[in-house]
Short mmCIF file of C-alpha atoms in Angstrom, two decimals:
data_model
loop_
_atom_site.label_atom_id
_atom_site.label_comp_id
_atom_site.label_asym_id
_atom_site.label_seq_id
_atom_site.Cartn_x
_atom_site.Cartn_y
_atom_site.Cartn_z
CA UNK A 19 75.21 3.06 133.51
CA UNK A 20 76.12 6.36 131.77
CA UNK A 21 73.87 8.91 131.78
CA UNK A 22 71.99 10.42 128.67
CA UNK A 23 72.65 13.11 127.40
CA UNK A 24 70.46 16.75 127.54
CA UNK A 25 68.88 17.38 124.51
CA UNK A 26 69.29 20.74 122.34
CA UNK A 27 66.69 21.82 123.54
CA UNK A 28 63.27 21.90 121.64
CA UNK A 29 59.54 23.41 121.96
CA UNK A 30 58.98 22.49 125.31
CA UNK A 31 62.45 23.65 126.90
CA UNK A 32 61.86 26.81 124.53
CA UNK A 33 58.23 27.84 126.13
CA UNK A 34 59.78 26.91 129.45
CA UNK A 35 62.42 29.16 129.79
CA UNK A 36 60.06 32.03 128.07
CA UNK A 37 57.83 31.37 131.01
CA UNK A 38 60.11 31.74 133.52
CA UNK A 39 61.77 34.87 131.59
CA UNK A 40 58.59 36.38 131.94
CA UNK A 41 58.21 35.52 135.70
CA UNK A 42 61.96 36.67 136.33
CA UNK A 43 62.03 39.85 133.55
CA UNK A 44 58.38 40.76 132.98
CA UNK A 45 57.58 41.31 129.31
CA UNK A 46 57.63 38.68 126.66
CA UNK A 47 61.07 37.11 125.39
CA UNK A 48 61.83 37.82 121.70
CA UNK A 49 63.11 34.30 121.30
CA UNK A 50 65.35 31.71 122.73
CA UNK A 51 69.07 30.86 121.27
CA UNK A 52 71.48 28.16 122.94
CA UNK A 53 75.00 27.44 122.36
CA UNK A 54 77.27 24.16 122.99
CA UNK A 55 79.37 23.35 125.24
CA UNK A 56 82.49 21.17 124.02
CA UNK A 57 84.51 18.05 124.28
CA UNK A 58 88.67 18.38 122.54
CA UNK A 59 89.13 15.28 120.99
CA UNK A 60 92.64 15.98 120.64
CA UNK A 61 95.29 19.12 120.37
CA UNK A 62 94.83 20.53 124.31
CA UNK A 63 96.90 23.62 124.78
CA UNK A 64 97.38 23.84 121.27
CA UNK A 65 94.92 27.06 120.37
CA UNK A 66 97.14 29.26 121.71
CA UNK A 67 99.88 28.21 120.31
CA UNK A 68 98.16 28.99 116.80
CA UNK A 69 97.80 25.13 116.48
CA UNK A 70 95.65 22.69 115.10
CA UNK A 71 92.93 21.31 117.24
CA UNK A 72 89.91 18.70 116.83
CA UNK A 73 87.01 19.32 119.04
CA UNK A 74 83.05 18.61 118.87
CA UNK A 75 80.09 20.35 120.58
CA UNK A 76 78.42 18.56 122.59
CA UNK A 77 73.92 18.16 122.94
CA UNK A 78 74.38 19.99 126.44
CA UNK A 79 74.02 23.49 126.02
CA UNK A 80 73.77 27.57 127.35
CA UNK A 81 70.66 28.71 126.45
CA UNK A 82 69.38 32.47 126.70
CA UNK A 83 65.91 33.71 126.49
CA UNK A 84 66.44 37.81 125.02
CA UNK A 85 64.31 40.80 124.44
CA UNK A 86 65.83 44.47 123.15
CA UNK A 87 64.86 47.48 125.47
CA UNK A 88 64.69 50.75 124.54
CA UNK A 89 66.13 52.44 127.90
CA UNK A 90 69.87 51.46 127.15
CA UNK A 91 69.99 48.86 130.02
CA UNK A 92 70.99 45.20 130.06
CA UNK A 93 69.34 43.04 132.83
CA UNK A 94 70.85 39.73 133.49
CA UNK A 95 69.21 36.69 135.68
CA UNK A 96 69.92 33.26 135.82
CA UNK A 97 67.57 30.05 135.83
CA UNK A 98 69.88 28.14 138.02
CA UNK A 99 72.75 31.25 139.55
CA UNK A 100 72.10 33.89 142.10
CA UNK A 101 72.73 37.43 141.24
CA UNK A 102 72.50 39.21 138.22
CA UNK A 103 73.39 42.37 136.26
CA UNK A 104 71.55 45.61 135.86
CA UNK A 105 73.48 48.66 134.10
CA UNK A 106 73.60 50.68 131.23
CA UNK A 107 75.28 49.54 128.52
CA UNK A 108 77.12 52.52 128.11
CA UNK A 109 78.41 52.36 130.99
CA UNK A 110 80.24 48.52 130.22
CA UNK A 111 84.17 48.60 130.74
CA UNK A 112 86.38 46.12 131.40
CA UNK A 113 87.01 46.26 135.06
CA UNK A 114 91.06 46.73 135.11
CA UNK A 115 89.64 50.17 133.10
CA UNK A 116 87.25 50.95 136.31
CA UNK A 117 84.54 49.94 134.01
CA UNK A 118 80.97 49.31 135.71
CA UNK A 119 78.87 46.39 135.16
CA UNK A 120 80.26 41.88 135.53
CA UNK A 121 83.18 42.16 137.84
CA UNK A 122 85.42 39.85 135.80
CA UNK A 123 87.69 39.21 138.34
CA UNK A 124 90.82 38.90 136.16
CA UNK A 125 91.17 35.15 136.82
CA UNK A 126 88.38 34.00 135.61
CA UNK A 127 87.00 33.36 138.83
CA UNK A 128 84.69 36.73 138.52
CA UNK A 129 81.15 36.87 138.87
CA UNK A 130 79.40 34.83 135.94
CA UNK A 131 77.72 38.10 134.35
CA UNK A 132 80.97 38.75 133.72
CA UNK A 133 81.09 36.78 130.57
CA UNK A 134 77.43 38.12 129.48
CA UNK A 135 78.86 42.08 129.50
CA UNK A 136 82.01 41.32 128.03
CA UNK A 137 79.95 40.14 125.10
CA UNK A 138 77.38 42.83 124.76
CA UNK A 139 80.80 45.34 125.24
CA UNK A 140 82.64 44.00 123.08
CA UNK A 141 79.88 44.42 120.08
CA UNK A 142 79.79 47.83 120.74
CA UNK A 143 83.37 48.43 121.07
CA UNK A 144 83.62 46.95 117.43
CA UNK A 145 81.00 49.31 116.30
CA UNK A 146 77.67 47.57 116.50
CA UNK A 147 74.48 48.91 117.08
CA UNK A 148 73.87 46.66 120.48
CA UNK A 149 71.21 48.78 122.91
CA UNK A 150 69.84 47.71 125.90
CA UNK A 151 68.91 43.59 126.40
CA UNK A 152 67.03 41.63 128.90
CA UNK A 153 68.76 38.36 129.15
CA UNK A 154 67.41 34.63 131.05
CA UNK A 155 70.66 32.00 130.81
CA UNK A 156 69.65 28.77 131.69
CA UNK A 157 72.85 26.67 131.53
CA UNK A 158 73.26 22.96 131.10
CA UNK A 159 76.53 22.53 130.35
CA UNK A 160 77.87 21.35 134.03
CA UNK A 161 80.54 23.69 135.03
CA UNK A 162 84.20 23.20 135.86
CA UNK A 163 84.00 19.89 133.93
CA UNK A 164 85.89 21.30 131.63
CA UNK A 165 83.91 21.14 128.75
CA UNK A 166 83.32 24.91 128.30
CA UNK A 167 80.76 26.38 129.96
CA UNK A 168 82.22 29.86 129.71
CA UNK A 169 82.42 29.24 125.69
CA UNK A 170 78.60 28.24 125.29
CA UNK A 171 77.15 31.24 127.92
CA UNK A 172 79.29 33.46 125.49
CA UNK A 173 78.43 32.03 122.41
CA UNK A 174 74.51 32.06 123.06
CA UNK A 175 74.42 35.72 123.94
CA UNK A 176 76.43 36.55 121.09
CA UNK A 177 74.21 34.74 118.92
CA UNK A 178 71.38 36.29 120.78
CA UNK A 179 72.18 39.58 119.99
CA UNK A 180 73.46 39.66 116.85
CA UNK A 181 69.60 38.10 116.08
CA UNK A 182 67.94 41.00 117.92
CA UNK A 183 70.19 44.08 116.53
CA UNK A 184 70.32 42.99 113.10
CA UNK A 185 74.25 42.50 113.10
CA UNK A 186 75.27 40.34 109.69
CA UNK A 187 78.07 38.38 111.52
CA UNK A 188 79.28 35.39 110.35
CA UNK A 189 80.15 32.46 113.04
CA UNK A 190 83.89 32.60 113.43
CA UNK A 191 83.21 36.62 113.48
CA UNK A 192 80.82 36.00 116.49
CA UNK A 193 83.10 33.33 117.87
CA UNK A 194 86.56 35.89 118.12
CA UNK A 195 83.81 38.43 119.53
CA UNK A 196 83.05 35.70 122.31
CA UNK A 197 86.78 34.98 122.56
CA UNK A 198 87.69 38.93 123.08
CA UNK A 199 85.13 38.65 125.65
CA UNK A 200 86.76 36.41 127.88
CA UNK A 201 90.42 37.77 127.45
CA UNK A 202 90.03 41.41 127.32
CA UNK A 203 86.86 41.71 129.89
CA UNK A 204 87.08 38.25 131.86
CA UNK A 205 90.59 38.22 132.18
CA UNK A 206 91.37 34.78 131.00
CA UNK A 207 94.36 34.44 128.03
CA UNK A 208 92.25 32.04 126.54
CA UNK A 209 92.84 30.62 122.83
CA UNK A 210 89.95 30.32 120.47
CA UNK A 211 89.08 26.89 119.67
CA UNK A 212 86.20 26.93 122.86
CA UNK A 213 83.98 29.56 121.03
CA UNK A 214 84.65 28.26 117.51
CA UNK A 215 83.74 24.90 118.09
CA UNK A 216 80.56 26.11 120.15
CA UNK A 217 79.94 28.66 117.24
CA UNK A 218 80.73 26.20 114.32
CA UNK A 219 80.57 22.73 114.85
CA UNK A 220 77.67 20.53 113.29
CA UNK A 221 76.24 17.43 113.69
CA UNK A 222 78.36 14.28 113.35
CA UNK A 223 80.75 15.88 112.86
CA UNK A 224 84.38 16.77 114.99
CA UNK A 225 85.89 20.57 113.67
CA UNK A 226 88.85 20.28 112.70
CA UNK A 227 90.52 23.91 113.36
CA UNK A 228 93.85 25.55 112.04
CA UNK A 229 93.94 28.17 114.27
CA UNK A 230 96.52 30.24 112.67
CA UNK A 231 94.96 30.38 109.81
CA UNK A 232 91.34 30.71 110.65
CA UNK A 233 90.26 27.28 108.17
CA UNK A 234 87.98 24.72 109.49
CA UNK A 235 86.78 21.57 108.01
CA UNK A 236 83.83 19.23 109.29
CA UNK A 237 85.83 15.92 109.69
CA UNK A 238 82.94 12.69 109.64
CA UNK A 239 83.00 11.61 113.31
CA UNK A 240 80.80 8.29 113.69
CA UNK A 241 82.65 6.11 116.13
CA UNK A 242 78.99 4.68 116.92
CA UNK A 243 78.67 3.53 112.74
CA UNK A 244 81.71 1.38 114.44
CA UNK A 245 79.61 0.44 117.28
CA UNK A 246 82.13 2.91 120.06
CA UNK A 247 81.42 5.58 121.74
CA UNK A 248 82.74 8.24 123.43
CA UNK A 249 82.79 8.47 127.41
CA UNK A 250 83.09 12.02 129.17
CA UNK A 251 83.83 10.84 132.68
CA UNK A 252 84.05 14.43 134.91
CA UNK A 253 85.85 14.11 137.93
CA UNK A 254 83.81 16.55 139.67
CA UNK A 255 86.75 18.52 140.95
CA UNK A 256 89.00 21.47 140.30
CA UNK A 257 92.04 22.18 141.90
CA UNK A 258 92.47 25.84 142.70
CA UNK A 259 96.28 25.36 141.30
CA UNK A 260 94.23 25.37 138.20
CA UNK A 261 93.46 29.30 138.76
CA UNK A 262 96.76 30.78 137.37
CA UNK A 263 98.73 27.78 135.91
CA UNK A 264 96.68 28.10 132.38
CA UNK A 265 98.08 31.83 132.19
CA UNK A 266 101.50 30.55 133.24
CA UNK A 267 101.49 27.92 130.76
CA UNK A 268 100.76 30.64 127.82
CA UNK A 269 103.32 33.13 129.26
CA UNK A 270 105.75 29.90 129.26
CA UNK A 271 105.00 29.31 125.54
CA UNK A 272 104.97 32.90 124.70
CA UNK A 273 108.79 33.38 126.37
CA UNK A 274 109.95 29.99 124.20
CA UNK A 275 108.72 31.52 120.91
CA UNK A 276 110.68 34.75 121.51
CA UNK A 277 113.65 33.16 122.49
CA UNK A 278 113.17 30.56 119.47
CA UNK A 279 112.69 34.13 117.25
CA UNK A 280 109.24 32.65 115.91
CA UNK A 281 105.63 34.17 116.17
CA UNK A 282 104.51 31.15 118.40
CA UNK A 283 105.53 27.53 118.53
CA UNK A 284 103.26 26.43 115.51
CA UNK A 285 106.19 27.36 113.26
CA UNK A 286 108.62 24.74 115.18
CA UNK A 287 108.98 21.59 112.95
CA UNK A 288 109.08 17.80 114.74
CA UNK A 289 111.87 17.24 112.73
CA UNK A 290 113.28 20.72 114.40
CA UNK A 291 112.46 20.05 118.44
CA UNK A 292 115.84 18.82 119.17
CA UNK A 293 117.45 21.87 118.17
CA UNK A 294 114.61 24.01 119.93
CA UNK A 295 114.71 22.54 122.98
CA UNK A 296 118.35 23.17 123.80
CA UNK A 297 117.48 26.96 122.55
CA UNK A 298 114.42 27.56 125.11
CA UNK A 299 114.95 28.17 128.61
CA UNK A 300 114.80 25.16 130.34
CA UNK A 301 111.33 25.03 132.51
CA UNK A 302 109.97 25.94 128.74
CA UNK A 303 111.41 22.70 127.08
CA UNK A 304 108.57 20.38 128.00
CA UNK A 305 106.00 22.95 127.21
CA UNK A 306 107.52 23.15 123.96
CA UNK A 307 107.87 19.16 123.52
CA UNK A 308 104.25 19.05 124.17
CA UNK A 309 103.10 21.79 121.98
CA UNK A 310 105.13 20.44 119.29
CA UNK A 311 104.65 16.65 119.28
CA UNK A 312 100.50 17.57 120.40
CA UNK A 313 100.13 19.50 116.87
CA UNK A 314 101.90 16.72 114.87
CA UNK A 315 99.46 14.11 116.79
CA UNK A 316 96.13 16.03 115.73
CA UNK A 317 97.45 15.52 112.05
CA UNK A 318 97.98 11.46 113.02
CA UNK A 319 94.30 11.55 114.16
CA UNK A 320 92.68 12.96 111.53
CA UNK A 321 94.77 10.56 109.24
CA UNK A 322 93.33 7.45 111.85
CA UNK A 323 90.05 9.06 111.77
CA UNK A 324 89.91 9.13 107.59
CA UNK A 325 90.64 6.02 107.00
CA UNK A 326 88.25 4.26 109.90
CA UNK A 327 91.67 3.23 111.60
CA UNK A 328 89.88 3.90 115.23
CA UNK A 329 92.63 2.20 117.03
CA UNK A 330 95.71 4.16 116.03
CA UNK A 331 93.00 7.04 116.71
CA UNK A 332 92.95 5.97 120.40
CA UNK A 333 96.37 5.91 120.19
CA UNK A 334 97.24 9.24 119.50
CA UNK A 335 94.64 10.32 122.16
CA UNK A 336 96.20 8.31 125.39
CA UNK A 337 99.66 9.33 123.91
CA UNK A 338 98.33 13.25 124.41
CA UNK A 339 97.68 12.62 127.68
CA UNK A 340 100.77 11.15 128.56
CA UNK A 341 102.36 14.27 127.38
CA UNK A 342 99.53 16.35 128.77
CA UNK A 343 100.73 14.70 132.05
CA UNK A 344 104.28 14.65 132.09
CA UNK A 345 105.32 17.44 129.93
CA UNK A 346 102.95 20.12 130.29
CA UNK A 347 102.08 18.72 133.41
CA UNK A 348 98.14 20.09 133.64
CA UNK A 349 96.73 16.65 134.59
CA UNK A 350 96.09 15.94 138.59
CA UNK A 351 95.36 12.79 140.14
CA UNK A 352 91.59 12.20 139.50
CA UNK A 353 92.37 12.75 135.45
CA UNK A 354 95.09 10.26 135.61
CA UNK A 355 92.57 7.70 137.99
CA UNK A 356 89.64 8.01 135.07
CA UNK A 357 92.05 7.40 132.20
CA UNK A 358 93.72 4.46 133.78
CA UNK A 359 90.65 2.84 134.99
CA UNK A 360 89.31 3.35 131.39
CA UNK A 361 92.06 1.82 129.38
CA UNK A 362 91.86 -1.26 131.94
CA UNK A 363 88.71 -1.45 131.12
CA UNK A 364 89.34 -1.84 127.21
CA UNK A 365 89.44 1.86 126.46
CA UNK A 366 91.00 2.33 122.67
CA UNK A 367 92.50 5.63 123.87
CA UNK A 368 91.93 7.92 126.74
CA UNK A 369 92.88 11.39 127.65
CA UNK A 370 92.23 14.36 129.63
CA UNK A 371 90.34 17.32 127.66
CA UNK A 372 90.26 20.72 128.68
CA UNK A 373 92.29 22.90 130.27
CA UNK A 374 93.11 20.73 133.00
CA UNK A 375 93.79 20.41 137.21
CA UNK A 376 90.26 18.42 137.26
CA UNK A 377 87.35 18.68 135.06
CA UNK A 378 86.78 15.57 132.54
CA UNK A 379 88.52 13.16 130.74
CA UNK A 380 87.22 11.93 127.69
CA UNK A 381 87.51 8.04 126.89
CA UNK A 382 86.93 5.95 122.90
CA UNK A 383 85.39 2.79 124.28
CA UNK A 384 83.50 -0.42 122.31
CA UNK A 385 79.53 0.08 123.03
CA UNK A 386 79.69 -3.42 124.82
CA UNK A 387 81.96 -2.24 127.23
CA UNK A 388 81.35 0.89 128.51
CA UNK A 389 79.37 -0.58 131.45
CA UNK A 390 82.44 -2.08 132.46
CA UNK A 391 83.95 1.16 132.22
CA UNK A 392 82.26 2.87 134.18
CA UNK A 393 81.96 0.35 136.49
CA UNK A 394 86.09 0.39 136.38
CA UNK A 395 86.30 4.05 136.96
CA UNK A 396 83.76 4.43 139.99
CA UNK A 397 85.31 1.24 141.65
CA UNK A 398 88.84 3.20 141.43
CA UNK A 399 87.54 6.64 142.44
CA UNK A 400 85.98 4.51 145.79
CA UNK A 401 89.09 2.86 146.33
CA UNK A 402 91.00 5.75 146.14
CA UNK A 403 89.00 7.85 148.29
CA UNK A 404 87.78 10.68 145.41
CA UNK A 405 84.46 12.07 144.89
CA UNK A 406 82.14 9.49 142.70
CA UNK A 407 82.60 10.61 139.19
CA UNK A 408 79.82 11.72 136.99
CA UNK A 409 79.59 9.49 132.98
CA UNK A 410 78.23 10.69 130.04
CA UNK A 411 78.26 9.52 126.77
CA UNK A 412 79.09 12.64 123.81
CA UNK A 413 78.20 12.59 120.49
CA UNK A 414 78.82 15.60 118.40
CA UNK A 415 76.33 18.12 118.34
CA UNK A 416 75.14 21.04 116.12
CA UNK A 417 76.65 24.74 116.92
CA UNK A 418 75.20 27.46 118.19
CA UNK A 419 71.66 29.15 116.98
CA UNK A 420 67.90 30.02 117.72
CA UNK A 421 66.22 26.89 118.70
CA UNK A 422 62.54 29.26 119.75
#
């Protein structure tokens, strides 16, 4: 059986986590806001690439219990991590600029507070009147599944302080502050559809994101109305390979645009990729295919998904992995294992989601058979020798907020 799904959290999980901000912090917490993590429908790698991409946040989410201080300092604990942060904020760099405060490692492998600093300095950076913050994360979005973690622990301090200092930000302001964050403090080259679909996203409801030019639309999502659902089936693994392929795979599409003479591969046509492909060097030509022919298939989805045609909408999603796989080539073995087990198993369309080199893949699968999915997927994971995967069903969530 799948598992259910965490909640967004509510009175109880509210008083909780003040309680144990108080035992960990001292004082009383000004409130509690969480944030989302996310499942990518479709349009992986895409962001980047100033794409369009189709994502939905999910009921599991970051939360953080917050209080201002007056001293300047920010204090950081975790419900569930060890260590923590103390400093003064005005002493927050980014640590390539000798900075002081969430070692962020560059790779993304950097201690966690990492991503809770790079917030608060990037709010002051921009100008904000951000002081000193107590903070209390208690995440439940599983990490390294690849369904954002990073994004939500962002996204609810963000939220958290722009509550407690006043700061009229709108979401996709608060969601590029979250996305500076992790590139310019973290270290990670990440695109932008992780925070905004943590940031924006509402209930029953997938986002459908132009990244270039900043519009999003709330696309109906109700595979259940059709009695479906969707299956997040984490691998439980991540491959270290993972650690710097994601910033080879932007420097790869970076060096095809200039030698194409565009501002990124968004502005390549299907009807064009021919011609591109014998211009771009030649490890770049099945980044490019993907990137090219993943765009066009986020436009086929939403067409599927508007006129209740979930089939061809499964389509388009196992035909992204198959490019995911073989062209961009950020699958691994245990992705490929889950969405082959799941189509056998009746699966309208499978795919990784996420960045990729483990995490989860996501599957659209008729209500009466996802027992026999997961059943399929364990029984291939044991006879292949991998780690017993963990199921979930998804259903699309609201964004983040204050929730006490």
């Amino acid at each position: 059986m799948t598992e259910p799904v965490d909640g967004a959290g509510g009175d109880d999980e509210s008083a909780a986590l003040r309680d144990a901000f108080h035992g960990q912090l001292g004082g009383q917490a000004a409130g509690v806001w969480a944030a989302p993590g996310r499942v990518n429908l479709i349009g992986e790698h895409v962001d980047y690439n100033e794409g369009l991409v189709l994502p939905f946040a999910l009921a599991q989410r970051t939360y953080a219990a917050a209080a201002p201080r007056k001293d300047g300092w920010l204090r950081v604990r975790s419900v569930q991590l060890r260590g923590g942060l103390d400093t003064q904020v005005s002493r927050l760099r980014p640590p390539a600029e000798g900075g002081s405060g969430g070692d962020g490692g560059g790779n993304g492998n950097g201690d966690w507070t990492a991503y809770v600093a790079g917030v608060v300095w990037v709010l002051r950076e921009q100008g904000h009147p951000v002081g000193g913050l107590d903070l209390l994360i208690d995440g439940r979005v599983p990490v390294g599944a690849g369904l954002s973690s990073s994004a939500a622990l962002e996204c609810a301090v963000a939220v958290a302080a722009a509550d407690l200092f006043g700061l009229d930000l709108p979401a996709d302001d608060l969601a590029r502050v979250a996305q500076r964050a992790e590139n310019d403090y973290v270290g990670v080259p990440c695109g932008l559809m992780d925070q905004m679909a943590s940031m924006s996203s509402t209930a029953g409801h997938a986002l459908l994101f132009d990244v270039r030019s900043g519009v999003v639309e709330q696309v109906p999502f109700s595979p259940q109305d059709a009695d479906l659902r969707v299956a997040v089936i984490d691998t439980r693994v991540k491959h270290s390979v993972g650690e710097g392929a994601y910033a080879d795979r932007v420097d790869s599409c970076e060096r095809a645009a200039q030698a194409l003479k565009v501002a990124s591969l968004r502005d390549v046509a299907p009807a064009a990729l021919a011609d591109a492909l014998a211009r771009v060097p030649a490890d770049a030509a099945p980044r490019v295919r993907h990137v090219v022919t993943e765009i066009a298939r986020v436009g086929e989805a939403v067409a599927a998904l508007r006129r209740e045609d979930w089939a061809g909408f499964g389509r388009a999603m196992t035909a992204s992995h198959v490019s995911l796989r073989d062209d961009f080539e950020v699958s691994c073995v245990e992705l490929d294992a889950a969405v082959e087990a799941a189509l056998a198993a009746g699966a309208l369309g499978a795919r990784m989601t996420g960045a990729g080199f483990g995490g989860s893949a996501i599957a659209l699968v008729a209500q009466d058979r996802l027992d026999e999915l997961v059943a399929g997927v364990q029984s291939s994971f044991a006879a292949k020798g991998y780690r017993e995967p963990k199921v979930i069903q998804a259903a699309p969530s609201e964004g983040a907020g204050r929730v006490g």
